[in-house]
PDB file of C-alpha atoms and ligand atoms in Angstrom:
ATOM      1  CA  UNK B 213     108.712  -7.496 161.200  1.00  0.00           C
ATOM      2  CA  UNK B 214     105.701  -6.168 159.179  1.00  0.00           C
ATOM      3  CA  UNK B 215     102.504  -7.222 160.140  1.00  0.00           C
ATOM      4  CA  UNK B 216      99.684  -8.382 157.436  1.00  0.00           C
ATOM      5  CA  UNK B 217      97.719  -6.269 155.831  1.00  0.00           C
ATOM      6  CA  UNK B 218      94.224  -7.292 154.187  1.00  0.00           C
ATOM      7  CA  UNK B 219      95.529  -8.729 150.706  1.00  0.00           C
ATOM      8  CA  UNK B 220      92.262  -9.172 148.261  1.00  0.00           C
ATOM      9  CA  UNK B 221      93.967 -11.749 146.454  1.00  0.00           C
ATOM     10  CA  UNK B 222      93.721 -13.930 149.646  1.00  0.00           C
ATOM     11  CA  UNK B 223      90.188 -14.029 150.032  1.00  0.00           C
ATOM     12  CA  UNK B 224      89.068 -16.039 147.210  1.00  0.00           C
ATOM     13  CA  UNK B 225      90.257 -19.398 148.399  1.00  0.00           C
ATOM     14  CA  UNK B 226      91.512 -18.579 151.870  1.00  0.00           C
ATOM     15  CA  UNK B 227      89.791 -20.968 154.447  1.00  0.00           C
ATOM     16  CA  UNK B 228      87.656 -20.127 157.459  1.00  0.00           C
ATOM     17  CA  UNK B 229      90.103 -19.690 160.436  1.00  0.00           C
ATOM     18  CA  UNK B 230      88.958 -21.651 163.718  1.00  0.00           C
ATOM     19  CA  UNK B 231      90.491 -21.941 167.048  1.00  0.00           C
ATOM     20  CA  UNK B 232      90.312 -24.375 169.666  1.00  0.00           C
ATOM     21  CA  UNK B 233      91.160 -24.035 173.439  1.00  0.00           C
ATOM     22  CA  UNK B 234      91.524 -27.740 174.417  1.00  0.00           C
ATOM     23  CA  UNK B 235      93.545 -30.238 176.081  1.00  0.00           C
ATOM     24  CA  UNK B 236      96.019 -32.542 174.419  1.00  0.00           C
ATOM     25  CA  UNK B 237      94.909 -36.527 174.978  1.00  0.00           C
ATOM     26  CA  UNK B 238      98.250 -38.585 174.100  1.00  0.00           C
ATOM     27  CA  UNK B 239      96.313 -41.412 172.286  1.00  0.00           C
ATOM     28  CA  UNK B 240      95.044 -38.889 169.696  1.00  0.00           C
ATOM     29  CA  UNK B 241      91.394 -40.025 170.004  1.00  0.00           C
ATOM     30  CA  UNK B 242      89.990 -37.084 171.548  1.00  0.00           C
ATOM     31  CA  UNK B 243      90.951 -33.356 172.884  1.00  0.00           C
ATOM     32  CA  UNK B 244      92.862 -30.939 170.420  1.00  0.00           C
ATOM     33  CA  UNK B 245      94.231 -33.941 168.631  1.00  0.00           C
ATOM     34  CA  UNK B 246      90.539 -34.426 167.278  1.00  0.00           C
ATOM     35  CA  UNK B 247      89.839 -30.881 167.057  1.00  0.00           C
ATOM     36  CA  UNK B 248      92.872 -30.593 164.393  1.00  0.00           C
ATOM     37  CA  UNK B 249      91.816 -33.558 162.454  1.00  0.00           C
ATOM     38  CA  UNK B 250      88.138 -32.314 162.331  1.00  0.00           C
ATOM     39  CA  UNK B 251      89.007 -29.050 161.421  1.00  0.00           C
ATOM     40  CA  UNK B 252      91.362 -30.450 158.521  1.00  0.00           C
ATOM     41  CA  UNK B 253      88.795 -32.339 156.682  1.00  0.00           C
ATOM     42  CA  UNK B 254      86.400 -30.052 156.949  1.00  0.00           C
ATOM     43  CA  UNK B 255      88.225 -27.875 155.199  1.00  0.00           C
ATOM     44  CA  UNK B 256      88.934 -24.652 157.726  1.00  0.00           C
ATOM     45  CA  UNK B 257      92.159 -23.883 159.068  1.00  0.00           C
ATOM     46  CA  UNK B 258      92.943 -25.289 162.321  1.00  0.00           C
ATOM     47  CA  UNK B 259      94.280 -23.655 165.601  1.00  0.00           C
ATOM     48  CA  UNK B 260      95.036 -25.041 169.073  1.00  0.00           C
ATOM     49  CA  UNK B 261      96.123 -23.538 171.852  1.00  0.00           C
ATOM     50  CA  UNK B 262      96.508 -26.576 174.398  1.00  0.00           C
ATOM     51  CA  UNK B 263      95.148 -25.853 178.586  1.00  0.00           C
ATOM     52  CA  UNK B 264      96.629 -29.333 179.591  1.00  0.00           C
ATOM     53  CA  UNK B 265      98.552 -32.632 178.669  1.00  0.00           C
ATOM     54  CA  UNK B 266      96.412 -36.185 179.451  1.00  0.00           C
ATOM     55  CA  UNK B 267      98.313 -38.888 179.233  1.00  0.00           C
ATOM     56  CA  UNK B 268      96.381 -42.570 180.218  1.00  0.00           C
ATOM     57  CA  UNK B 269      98.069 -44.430 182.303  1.00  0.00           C
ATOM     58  CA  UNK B 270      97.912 -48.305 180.789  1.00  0.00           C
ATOM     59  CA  UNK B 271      99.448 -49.684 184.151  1.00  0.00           C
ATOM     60  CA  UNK B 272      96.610 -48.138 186.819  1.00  0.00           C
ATOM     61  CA  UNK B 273      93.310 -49.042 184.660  1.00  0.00           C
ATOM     62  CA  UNK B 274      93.922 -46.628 181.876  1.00  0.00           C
ATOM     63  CA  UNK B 275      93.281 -43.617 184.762  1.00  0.00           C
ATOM     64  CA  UNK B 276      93.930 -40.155 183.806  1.00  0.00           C
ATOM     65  CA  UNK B 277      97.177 -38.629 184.184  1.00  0.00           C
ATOM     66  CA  UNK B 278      96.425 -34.536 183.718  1.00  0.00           C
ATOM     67  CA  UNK B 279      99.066 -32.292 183.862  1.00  0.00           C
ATOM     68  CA  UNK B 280      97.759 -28.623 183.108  1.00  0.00           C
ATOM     69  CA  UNK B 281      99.833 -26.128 181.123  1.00  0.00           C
ATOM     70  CA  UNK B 282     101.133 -22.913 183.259  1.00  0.00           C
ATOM     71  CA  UNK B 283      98.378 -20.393 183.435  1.00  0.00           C
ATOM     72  CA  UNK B 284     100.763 -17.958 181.702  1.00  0.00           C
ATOM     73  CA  UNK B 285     101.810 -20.314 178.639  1.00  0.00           C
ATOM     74  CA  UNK B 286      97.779 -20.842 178.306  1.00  0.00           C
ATOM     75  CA  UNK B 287      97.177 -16.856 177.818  1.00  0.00           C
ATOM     76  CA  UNK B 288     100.786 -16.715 176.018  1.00  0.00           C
ATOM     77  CA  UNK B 289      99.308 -18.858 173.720  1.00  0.00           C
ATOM     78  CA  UNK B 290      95.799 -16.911 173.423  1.00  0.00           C
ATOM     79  CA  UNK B 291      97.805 -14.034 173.236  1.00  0.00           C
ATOM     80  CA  UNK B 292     100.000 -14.783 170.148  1.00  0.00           C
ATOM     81  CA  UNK B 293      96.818 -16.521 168.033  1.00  0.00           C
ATOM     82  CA  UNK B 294      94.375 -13.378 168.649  1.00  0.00           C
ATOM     83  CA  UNK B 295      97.191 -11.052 167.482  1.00  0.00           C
ATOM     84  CA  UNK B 296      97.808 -12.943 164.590  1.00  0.00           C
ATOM     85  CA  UNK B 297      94.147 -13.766 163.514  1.00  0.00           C
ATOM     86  CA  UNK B 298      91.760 -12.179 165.598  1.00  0.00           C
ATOM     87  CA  UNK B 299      89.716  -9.117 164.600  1.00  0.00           C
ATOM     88  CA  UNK B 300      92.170  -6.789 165.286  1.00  0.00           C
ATOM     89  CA  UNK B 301      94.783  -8.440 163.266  1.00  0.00           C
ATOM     90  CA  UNK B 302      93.795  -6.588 160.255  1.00  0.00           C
ATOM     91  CA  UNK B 303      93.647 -10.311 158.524  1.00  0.00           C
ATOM     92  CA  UNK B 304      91.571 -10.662 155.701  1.00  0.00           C
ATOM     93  CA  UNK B 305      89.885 -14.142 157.260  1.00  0.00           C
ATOM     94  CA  UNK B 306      89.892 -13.174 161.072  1.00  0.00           C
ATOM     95  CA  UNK B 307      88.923 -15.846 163.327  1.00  0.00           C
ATOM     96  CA  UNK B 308      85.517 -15.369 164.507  1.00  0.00           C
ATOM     97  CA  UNK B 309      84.748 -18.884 165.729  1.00  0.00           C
ATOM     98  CA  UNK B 310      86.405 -20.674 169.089  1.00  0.00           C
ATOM     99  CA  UNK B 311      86.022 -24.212 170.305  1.00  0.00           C
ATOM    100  CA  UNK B 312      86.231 -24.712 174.114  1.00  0.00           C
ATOM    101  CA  UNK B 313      87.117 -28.201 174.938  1.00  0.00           C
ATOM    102  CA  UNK B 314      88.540 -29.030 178.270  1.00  0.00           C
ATOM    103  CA  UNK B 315      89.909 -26.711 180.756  1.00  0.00           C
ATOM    104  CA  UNK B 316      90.472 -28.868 183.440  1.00  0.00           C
ATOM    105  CA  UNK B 317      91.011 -26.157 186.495  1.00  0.00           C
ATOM    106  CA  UNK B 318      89.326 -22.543 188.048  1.00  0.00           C
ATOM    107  CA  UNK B 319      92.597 -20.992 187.257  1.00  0.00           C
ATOM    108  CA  UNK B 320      92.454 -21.627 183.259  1.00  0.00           C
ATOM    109  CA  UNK B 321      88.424 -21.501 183.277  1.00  0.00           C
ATOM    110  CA  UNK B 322      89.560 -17.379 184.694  1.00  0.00           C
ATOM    111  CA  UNK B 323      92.337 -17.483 182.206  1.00  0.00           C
ATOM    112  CA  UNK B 324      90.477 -18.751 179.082  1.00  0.00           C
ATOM    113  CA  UNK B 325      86.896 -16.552 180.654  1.00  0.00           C
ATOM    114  CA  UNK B 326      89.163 -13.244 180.344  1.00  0.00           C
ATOM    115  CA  UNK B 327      90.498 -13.999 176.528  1.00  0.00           C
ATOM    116  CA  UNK B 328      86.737 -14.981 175.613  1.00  0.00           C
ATOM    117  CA  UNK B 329      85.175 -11.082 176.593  1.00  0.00           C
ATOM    118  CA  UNK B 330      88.438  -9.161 175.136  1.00  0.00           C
ATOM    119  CA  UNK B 331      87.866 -11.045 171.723  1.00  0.00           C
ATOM    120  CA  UNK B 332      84.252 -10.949 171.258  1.00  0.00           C
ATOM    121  CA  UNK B 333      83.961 -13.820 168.743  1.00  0.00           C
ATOM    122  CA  UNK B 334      80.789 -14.261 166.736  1.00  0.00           C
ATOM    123  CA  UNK B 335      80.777 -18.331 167.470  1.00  0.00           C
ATOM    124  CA  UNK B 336      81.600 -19.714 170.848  1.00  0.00           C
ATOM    125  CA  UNK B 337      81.244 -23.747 171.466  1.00  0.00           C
ATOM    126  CA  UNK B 338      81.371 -25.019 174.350  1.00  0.00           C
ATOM    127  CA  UNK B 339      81.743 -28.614 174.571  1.00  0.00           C
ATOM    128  CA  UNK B 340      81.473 -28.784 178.871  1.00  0.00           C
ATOM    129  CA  UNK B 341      84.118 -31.469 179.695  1.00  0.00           C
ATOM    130  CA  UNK B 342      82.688 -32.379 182.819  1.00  0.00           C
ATOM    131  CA  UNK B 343      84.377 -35.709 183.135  1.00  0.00           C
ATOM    132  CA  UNK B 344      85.968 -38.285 180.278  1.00  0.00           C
ATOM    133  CA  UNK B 345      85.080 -41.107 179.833  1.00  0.00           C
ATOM    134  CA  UNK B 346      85.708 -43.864 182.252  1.00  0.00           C
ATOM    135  CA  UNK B 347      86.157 -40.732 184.812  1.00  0.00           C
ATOM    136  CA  UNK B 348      84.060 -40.758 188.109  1.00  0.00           C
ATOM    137  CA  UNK B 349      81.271 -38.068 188.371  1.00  0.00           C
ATOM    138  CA  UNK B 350      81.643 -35.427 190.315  1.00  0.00           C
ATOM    139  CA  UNK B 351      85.547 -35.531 191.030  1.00  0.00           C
ATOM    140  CA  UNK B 352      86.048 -31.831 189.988  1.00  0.00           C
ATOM    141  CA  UNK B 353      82.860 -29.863 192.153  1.00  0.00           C
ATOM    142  CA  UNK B 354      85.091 -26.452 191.859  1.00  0.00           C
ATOM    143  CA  UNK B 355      85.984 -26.433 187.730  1.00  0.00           C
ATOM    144  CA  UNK B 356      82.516 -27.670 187.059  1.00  0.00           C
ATOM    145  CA  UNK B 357      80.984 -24.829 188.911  1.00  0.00           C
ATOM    146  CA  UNK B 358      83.412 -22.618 187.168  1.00  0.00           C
ATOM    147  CA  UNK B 359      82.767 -23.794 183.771  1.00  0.00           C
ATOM    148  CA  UNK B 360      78.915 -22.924 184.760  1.00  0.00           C
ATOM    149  CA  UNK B 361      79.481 -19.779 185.925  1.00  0.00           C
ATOM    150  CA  UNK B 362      82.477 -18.197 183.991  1.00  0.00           C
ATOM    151  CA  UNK B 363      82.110 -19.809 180.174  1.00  0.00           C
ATOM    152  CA  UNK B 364      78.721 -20.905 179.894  1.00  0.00           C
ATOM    153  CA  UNK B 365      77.335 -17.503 179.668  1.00  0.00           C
ATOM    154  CA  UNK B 366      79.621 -17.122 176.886  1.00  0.00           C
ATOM    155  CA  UNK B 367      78.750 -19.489 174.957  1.00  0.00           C
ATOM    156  CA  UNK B 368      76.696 -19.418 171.844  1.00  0.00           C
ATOM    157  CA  UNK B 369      76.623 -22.737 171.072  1.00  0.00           C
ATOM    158  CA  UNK B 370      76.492 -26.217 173.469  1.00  0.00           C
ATOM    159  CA  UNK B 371      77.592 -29.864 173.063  1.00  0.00           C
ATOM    160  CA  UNK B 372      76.735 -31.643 176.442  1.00  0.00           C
ATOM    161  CA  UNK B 373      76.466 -35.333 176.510  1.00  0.00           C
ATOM    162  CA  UNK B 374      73.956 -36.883 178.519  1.00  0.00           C
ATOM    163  CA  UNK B 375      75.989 -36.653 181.774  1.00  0.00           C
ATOM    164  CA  UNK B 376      76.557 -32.362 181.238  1.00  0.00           C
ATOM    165  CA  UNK B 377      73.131 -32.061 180.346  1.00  0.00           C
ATOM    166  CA  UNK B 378      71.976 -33.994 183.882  1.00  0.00           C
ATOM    167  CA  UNK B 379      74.869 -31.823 185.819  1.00  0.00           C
ATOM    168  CA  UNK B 380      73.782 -28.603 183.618  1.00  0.00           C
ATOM    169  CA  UNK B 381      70.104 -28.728 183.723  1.00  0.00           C
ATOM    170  CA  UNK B 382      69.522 -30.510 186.692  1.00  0.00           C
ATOM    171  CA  UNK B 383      67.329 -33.273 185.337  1.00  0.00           C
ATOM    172  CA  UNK B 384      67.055 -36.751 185.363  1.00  0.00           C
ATOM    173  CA  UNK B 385      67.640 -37.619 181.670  1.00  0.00           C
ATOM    174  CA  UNK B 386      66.329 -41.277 180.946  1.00  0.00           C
ATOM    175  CA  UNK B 387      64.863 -41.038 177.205  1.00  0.00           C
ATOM    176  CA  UNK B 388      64.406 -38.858 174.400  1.00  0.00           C
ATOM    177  CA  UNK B 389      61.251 -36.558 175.769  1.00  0.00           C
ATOM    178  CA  UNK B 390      63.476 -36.316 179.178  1.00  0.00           C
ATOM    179  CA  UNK B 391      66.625 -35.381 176.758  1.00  0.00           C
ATOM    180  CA  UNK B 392      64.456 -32.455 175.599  1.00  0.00           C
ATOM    181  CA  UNK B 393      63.758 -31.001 178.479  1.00  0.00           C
ATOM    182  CA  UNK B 394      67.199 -30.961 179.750  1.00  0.00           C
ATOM    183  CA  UNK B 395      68.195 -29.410 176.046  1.00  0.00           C
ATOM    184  CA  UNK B 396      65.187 -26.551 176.736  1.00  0.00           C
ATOM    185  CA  UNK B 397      66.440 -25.518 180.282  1.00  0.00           C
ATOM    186  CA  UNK B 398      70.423 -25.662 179.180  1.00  0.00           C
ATOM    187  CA  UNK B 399      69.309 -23.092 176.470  1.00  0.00           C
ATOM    188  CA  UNK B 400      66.978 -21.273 179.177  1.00  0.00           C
ATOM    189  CA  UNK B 401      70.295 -20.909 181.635  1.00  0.00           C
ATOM    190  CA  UNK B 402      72.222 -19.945 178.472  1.00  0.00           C
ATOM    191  CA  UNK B 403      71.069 -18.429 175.808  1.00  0.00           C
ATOM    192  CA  UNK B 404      73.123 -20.556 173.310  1.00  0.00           C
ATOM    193  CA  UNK B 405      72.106 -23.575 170.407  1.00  0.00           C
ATOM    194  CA  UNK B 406      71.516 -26.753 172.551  1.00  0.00           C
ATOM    195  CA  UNK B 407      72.821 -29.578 171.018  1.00  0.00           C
ATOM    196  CA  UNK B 408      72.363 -32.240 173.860  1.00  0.00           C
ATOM    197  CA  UNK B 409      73.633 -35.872 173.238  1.00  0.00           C
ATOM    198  CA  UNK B 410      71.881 -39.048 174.370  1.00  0.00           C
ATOM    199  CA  UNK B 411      74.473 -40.942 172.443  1.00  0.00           C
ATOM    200  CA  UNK B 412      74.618 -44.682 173.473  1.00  0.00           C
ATOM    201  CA  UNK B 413      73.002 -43.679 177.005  1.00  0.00           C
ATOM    202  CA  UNK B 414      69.440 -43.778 176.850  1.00  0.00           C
ATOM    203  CA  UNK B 415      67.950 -47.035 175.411  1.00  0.00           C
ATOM    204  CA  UNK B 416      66.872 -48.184 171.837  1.00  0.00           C
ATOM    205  CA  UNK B 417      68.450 -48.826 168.611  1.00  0.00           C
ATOM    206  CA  UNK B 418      69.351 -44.749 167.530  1.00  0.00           C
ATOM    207  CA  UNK B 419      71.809 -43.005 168.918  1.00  0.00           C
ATOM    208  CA  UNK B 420      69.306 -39.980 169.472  1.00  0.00           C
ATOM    209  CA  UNK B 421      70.207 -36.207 169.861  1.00  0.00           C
ATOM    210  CA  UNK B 422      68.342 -33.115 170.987  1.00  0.00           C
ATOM    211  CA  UNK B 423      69.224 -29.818 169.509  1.00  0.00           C
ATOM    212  CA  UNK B 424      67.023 -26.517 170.537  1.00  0.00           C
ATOM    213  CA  UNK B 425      67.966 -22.752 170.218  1.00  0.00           C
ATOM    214  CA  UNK B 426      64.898 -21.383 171.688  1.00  0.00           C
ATOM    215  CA  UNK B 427      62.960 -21.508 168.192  1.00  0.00           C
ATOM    216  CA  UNK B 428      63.510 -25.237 166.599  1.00  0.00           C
ATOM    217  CA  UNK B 429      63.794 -28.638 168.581  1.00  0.00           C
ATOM    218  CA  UNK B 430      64.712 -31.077 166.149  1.00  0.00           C
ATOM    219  CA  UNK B 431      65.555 -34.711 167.472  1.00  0.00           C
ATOM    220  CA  UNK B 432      68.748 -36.144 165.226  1.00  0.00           C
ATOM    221  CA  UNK B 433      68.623 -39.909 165.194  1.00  0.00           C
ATOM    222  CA  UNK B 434      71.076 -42.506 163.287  1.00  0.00           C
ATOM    223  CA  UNK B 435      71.384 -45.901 164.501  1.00  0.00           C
ATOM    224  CA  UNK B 436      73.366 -46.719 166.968  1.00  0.00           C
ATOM    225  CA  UNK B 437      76.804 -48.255 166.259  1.00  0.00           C
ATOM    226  CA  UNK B 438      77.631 -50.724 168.757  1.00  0.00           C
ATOM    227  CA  UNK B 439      76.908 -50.166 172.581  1.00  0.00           C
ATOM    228  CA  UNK B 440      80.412 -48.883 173.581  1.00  0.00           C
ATOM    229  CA  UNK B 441      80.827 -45.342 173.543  1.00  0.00           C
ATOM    230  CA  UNK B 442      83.978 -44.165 171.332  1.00  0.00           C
ATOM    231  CA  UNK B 443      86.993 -41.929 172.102  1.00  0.00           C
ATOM    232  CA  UNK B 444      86.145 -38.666 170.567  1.00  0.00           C
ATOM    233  CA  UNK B 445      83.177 -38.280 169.422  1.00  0.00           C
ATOM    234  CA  UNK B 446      82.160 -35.250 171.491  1.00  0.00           C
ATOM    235  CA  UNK B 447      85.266 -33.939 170.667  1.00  0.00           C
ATOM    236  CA  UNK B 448      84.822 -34.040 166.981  1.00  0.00           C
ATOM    237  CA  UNK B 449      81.202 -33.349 167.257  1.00  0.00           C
ATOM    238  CA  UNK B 450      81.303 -29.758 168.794  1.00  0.00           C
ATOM    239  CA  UNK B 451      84.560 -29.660 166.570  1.00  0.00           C
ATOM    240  CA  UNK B 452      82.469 -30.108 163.407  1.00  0.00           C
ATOM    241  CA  UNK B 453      79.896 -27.834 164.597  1.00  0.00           C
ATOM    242  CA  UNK B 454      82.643 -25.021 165.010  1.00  0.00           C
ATOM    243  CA  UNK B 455      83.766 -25.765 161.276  1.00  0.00           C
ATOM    244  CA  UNK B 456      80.318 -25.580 159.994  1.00  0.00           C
ATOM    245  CA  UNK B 457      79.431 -22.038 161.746  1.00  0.00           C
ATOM    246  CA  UNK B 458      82.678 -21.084 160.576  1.00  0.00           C
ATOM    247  CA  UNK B 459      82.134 -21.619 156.902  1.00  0.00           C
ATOM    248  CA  UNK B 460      78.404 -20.073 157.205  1.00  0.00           C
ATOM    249  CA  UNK B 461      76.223 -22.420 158.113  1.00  0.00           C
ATOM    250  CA  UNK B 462      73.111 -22.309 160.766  1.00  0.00           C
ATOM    251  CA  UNK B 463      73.430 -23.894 164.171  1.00  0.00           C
ATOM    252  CA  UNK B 464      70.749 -26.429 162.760  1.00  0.00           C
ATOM    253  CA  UNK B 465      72.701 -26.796 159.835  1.00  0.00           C
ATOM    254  CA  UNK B 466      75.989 -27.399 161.855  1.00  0.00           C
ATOM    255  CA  UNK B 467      74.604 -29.513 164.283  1.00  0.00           C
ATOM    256  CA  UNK B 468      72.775 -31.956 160.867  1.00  0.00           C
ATOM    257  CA  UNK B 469      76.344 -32.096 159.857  1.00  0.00           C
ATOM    258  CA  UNK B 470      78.483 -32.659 162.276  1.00  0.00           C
ATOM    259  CA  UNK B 471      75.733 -35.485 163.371  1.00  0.00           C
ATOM    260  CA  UNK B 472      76.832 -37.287 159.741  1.00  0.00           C
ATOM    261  CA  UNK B 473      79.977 -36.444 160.363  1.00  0.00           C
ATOM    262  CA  UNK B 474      80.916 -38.205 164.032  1.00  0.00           C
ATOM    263  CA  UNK B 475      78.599 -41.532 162.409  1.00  0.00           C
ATOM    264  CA  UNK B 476      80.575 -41.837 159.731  1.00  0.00           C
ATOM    265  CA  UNK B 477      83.384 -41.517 161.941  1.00  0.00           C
ATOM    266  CA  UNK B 478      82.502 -44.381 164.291  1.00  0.00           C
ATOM    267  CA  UNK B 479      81.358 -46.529 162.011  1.00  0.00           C
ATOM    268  CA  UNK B 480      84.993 -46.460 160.795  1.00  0.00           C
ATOM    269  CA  UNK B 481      86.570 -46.390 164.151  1.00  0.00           C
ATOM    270  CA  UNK B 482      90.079 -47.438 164.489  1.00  0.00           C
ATOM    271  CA  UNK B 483      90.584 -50.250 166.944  1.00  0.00           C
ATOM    272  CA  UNK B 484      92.596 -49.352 170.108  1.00  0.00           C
ATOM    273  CA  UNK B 485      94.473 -51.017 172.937  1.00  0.00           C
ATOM    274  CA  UNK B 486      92.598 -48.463 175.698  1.00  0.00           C
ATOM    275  CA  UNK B 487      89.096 -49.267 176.471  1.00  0.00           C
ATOM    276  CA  UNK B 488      87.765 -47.259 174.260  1.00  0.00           C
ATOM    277  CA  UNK B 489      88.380 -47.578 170.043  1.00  0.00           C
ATOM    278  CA  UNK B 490      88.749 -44.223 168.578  1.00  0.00           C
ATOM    279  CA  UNK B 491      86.592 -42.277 165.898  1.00  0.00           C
ATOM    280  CA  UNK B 492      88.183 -41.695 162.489  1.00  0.00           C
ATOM    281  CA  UNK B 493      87.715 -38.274 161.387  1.00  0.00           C
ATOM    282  CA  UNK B 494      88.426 -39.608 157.727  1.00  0.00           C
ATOM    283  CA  UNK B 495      85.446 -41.659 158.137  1.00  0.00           C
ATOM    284  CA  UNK B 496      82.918 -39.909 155.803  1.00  0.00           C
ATOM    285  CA  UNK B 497      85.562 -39.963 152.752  1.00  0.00           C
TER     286      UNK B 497
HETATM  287  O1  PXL E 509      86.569 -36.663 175.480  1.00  0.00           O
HETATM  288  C1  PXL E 509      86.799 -35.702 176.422  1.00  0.00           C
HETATM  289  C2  PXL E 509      88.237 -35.269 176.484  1.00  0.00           C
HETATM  290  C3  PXL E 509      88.532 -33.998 176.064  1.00  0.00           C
HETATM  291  N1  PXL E 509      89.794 -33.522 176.100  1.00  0.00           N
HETATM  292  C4  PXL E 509      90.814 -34.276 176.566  1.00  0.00           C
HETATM  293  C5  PXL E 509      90.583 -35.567 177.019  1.00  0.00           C
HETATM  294  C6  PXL E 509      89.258 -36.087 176.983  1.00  0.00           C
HETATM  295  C7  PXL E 509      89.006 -37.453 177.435  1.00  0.00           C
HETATM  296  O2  PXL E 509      89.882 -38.230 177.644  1.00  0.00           O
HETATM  297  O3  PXL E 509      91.594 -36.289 177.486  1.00  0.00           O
HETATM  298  C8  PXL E 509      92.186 -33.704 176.578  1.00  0.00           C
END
């Protein structure tokens, strides 16, 4: 087999390649299902390289079945997409720009840590799957420790809802001025774009939003939609951030995007038989 070489008549029209590192969630609503369908409409080309398989049980409350993929099928995987499109590829659009969504266990936070530093990509999310939703707190002490002290530091960009940005910053996050100060100190610990959610957490009529990269704090407001927290949305927020960084634009810019983008999407929600309805990625069409 040959391998690519850069071809100038590519470039023109070629999207912005974007990878993301994420679990599968059966339903579709959220993990690398989301990622895919964010990615698609807007407009880069997608890649996911799944860390485990969810799978809701609808007999035991809907609870979380998680079954993670073998450590070596996970760098397999990492292996085979950085060869292919990564910067030494030689590929005319090499992927610069990775999505983390959940990892699930130490083993694939190492695994997923030790493809992050050979790669040095320009854009790093990190959306911190603590827990899902409908998930106790605090279930996983080891892989959230791990995710704090292996990929955080990597990161260059952060999604945590208000739950991540209590467990990452170590406040007590009760309203908007609170949700600031927890978006300061996460960018303090980590040097990337904040972009902490309040979401339909704190009280009021806006679902409110703190983003801060150690120059601008800009609150992003849009009013709330309903009091019930949808399937996906963090998923397909930090996913829409990744697309927008990918095609060029500012971490302010990304995160005033992908803010429009997950509204839209909930407003149009499809209706599901699990507790929670799901965004529609298609939502802002
Ligand atoms: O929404 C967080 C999330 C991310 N990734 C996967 C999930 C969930 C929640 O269910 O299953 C795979």
């Amino acid at each position: 087999m040959t391998s690519a070489t850069p071809d100038a008549t590519l470039s023109a029209n070629s999207p912005a390649v974007v990878l993301t590192i994420a679990g599968s969630e059966a339903t579709g609503g959220a993990g690398a299902q989301a990622d895919l369908k964010t990615f698609q409409e807007l407009g880069v080309f997608g890649i996911a390289n799944l860390t485990c398989i969810v799978s809701f049980d609808p007999k035991a409350s809907w609870n979380h079945r998680f079954v993670p993929v073998d450590q070596q099928v996970i760098a397999d995987q990492l292996e085979a997409t950085t060869a292919a499109y990564g910067p030494a590829s030689g590929a005319p659009s090499a992927l610069d720009t990775v999505k983390i969504g959940m990892l699930g266990s130490p083993a694939t936070i190492s695994t997923v840590a030790g493809a992050l530093q050979e790669n040095s990509f320009s854009n790093v999310v990190l959306d911190p799957v603590l827990i899902c939703k409908g998930q106790e707190p605090g279930h996983a002490l080891d892989t959230d420790q791990a995710l704090k002290a292996q990929i955080l530091p990597l990161a260059t960009f952060v999604t945590p809802n208000h739950f991540e940005a209590e467990s990452l910053s170590g406040l007590e996050i009760t309203d908007v001025e609170s949700l600031k100060a927890a978006a300061v100190r996460i960018h303090e610990i980590s040097g990337a774009a904040v972009l902490a959610k309040g979401g339909v957490r704190l009280e009021g009529p806006d679902a409110v939003d703190v983003f801060y990269d150690g120059e601008t704090l800009e609150v992003l407001s849009a009013p709330k939609v309903g009091d019930v927290a949808v399937s996906g949305a963090g998923c397909s927020l930090a996913a829409a951030v990744t697309a927008e960084l990918a095609k060029g634009a500012t971490p302010l810019e990304a995160a005033r995007t992908a803010k429009d983008f997950v509204t839209a999407g909930i407003r149009n929600r499809v209706a599901s038989g699990a507790p929670f309805d799901a965004l529609w990625q298609g939502g802002a069409r």
